[in-house]
Amino acid sequence: MNKKMKVMIGFIVVIICVAFVVIIWVVISSFTSDTNKAEKVFNEDRELLETVTYYLESIDHENMYFYKTMPVDGIEDKSVSEAVVLLFNRGYDAIGKSGNTIFFLRWTRLKDFGAGFAYSINKKYKPTMEYLLKLEPLSVNGWYYYEAN
């Protein structure tokens, strides 16, 4: 075998090893619950989430939505509008209130999947959302991790 062939084989072996390590890492990381990962993010953002939640609980509107792509207008309380902007800067895409549920869309995959945090205004009932796939309670009463299509 000539030197060029040996280098080529070595290069292919390295690529296969790197691919193998990446696949193993993905498999191992998938064993960690999404709820556990979400709990960590929730605890990091909890103060901002609660600031916005208290505001949305107190308004008379049955439905209200804020989107990352739209300016945050109509919030007179500066601490709330700043919290909304900070959440959007931390990766949230939408915040809303619909009936008994306040939601914070944090993760999206592809076009139709979304996950985040949901809060139940009336603790007797769980949050409700369209196309809900998963709803897991977090460590704080009334808060849930959700996944929806």
CSV table of C-alpha atoms in Angstrom, one decimal:
chain,number,residue,atom,x,y,z
A,1,MET,CA,0.0,0.0,0.0
A,2,ASN,CA,1.3,3.4,-0.9
A,3,LYS,CA,1.5,6.3,1.5
A,4,LYS,CA,-1.4,8.2,-0.1
A,5,MET,CA,-3.7,5.2,0.4
A,6,LYS,CA,-2.7,4.8,4.1
A,7,VAL,CA,-3.5,8.5,4.7
A,8,MET,CA,-6.8,8.1,3.0
A,9,ILE,CA,-7.7,5.0,5.2
A,10,GLY,CA,-6.6,6.9,8.3
A,11,PHE,CA,-8.8,9.8,7.4
A,12,ILE,CA,-11.8,7.5,6.9
A,13,VAL,CA,-11.2,5.8,10.2
A,14,VAL,CA,-11.1,9.1,12.0
A,15,ILE,CA,-14.4,10.2,10.4
A,16,ILE,CA,-16.0,6.9,11.4
A,17,CYS,CA,-14.8,7.2,15.0
A,18,VAL,CA,-16.1,10.8,15.2
A,19,ALA,CA,-19.4,9.8,13.8
A,20,PHE,CA,-19.6,6.9,16.3
A,21,VAL,CA,-18.9,9.2,19.2
A,22,VAL,CA,-21.5,11.7,18.1
A,23,ILE,CA,-24.1,8.9,17.8
A,24,ILE,CA,-23.3,7.5,21.2
A,25,TRP,CA,-23.5,11.0,22.7
A,26,VAL,CA,-26.9,11.6,21.1
A,27,VAL,CA,-28.2,8.2,22.4
A,28,ILE,CA,-26.9,8.8,26.0
A,29,SER,CA,-28.3,12.4,26.1
A,30,SER,CA,-31.7,11.1,25.0
A,31,PHE,CA,-32.0,9.1,28.2
A,32,THR,CA,-32.1,12.4,30.2
A,33,SER,CA,-35.7,13.4,30.5
A,34,ASP,CA,-36.8,16.5,28.7
A,35,THR,CA,-38.7,17.4,31.9
A,36,ASN,CA,-35.4,17.4,33.8
A,37,LYS,CA,-33.8,19.7,31.3
A,38,ALA,CA,-36.8,21.9,31.4
A,39,GLU,CA,-36.8,22.1,35.2
A,40,LYS,CA,-33.3,23.5,35.0
A,41,VAL,CA,-34.3,26.2,32.5
A,42,PHE,CA,-37.4,26.9,34.5
A,43,ASN,CA,-35.4,27.5,37.6
A,44,GLU,CA,-33.1,29.8,35.8
A,45,ASP,CA,-36.0,31.9,34.3
A,46,ARG,CA,-38.4,31.5,37.2
A,47,GLU,CA,-38.4,35.1,38.4
A,48,LEU,CA,-39.1,36.4,34.9
A,49,LEU,CA,-41.8,33.8,34.2
A,50,GLU,CA,-43.5,34.6,37.5
A,51,THR,CA,-43.4,38.4,36.8
A,52,VAL,CA,-45.2,37.9,33.5
A,53,THR,CA,-47.6,35.3,35.0
A,54,TYR,CA,-48.7,37.6,37.8
A,55,TYR,CA,-49.5,40.3,35.2
A,56,LEU,CA,-51.4,38.0,32.9
A,57,GLU,CA,-53.4,36.6,35.8
A,58,SER,CA,-54.4,40.1,36.8
A,59,ILE,CA,-55.7,41.3,33.4
A,60,ASP,CA,-59.4,41.0,32.4
A,61,HIS,CA,-58.7,39.6,29.0
A,62,GLU,CA,-59.5,35.9,28.5
A,63,ASN,CA,-56.8,35.6,25.7
A,64,MET,CA,-53.6,37.6,25.2
A,65,TYR,CA,-50.5,36.8,23.2
A,66,PHE,CA,-47.0,38.1,22.7
A,67,TYR,CA,-44.7,36.9,20.0
A,68,LYS,CA,-40.9,37.3,19.6
A,69,THR,CA,-41.4,38.8,16.2
A,70,MET,CA,-43.8,41.5,17.3
A,71,PRO,CA,-43.1,44.6,19.4
A,72,VAL,CA,-44.2,44.4,23.1
A,73,ASP,CA,-46.8,47.1,23.2
A,74,GLY,CA,-49.7,47.7,25.6
A,75,ILE,CA,-47.9,46.7,28.8
A,76,GLU,CA,-47.8,49.7,31.0
A,77,ASP,CA,-45.9,48.0,33.8
A,78,LYS,CA,-42.2,48.5,32.9
A,79,SER,CA,-41.0,45.5,34.9
A,80,VAL,CA,-43.4,43.2,33.0
A,81,SER,CA,-42.5,44.5,29.6
A,82,GLU,CA,-38.8,44.2,30.4
A,83,ALA,CA,-39.4,40.6,31.6
A,84,VAL,CA,-41.1,39.8,28.4
A,85,VAL,CA,-38.2,41.2,26.3
A,86,LEU,CA,-35.7,39.3,28.5
A,87,LEU,CA,-37.6,36.0,28.0
A,88,PHE,CA,-37.6,36.6,24.2
A,89,ASN,CA,-33.9,37.3,24.3
A,90,ARG,CA,-33.4,34.0,26.2
A,91,GLY,CA,-35.0,32.0,23.5
A,92,TYR,CA,-38.7,32.1,24.1
A,93,ASP,CA,-40.8,32.5,21.0
A,94,ALA,CA,-44.3,33.2,22.3
A,95,ILE,CA,-46.1,34.0,25.6
A,96,GLY,CA,-49.8,33.8,26.0
A,97,LYS,CA,-52.9,33.5,28.1
A,98,SER,CA,-55.8,31.4,27.0
A,99,GLY,CA,-58.5,30.6,29.5
A,100,ASN,CA,-57.0,29.0,32.6
A,101,THR,CA,-53.6,28.5,30.9
A,102,ILE,CA,-50.6,30.8,30.7
A,103,PHE,CA,-47.9,29.4,28.4
A,104,PHE,CA,-44.3,30.2,27.5
A,105,LEU,CA,-43.2,28.6,24.3
A,106,ARG,CA,-39.5,27.9,24.7
A,107,TRP,CA,-38.4,25.2,22.3
A,108,THR,CA,-39.5,24.5,18.7
A,109,ARG,CA,-38.5,21.8,16.4
A,110,LEU,CA,-39.4,21.7,12.8
A,111,LYS,CA,-42.7,23.5,11.9
A,112,ASP,CA,-45.3,22.0,14.2
A,113,PHE,CA,-43.6,21.0,17.4
A,114,GLY,CA,-43.4,23.3,20.4
A,115,ALA,CA,-42.5,22.8,24.1
A,116,GLY,CA,-42.2,25.1,27.1
A,117,PHE,CA,-43.9,25.9,30.3
A,118,ALA,CA,-47.5,26.2,31.2
A,119,TYR,CA,-49.1,27.6,34.3
A,120,SER,CA,-52.6,26.8,35.6
A,121,ILE,CA,-54.3,29.9,36.9
A,122,ASN,CA,-56.9,27.8,38.7
A,123,LYS,CA,-54.9,25.1,40.4
A,124,LYS,CA,-57.9,22.7,40.4
A,125,TYR,CA,-57.4,22.2,36.7
A,126,LYS,CA,-54.4,21.4,34.6
A,127,PRO,CA,-53.4,23.7,31.8
A,128,THR,CA,-55.2,23.0,28.5
A,129,MET,CA,-53.7,23.5,25.1
A,130,GLU,CA,-54.5,22.4,21.5
A,131,TYR,CA,-52.6,19.4,20.3
A,132,LEU,CA,-51.1,18.7,23.7
A,133,LEU,CA,-48.7,15.7,23.6
A,134,LYS,CA,-47.2,15.8,27.0
A,135,LEU,CA,-47.9,17.6,30.3
A,136,GLU,CA,-45.6,17.0,33.2
A,137,PRO,CA,-45.7,18.8,36.5
A,138,LEU,CA,-42.6,20.8,37.6
A,139,SER,CA,-41.4,21.2,41.2
A,140,VAL,CA,-43.5,24.4,41.7
A,141,ASN,CA,-47.2,24.0,42.2
A,142,GLY,CA,-49.2,25.0,39.2
A,143,TRP,CA,-46.3,24.9,36.7
A,144,TYR,CA,-45.9,22.3,34.0
A,145,TYR,CA,-43.6,21.3,31.2
A,146,TYR,CA,-45.6,20.8,28.0
A,147,GLU,CA,-45.0,19.5,24.5
A,148,ALA,CA,-47.5,20.1,21.7
A,149,ASN,CA,-47.9,19.7,18.0
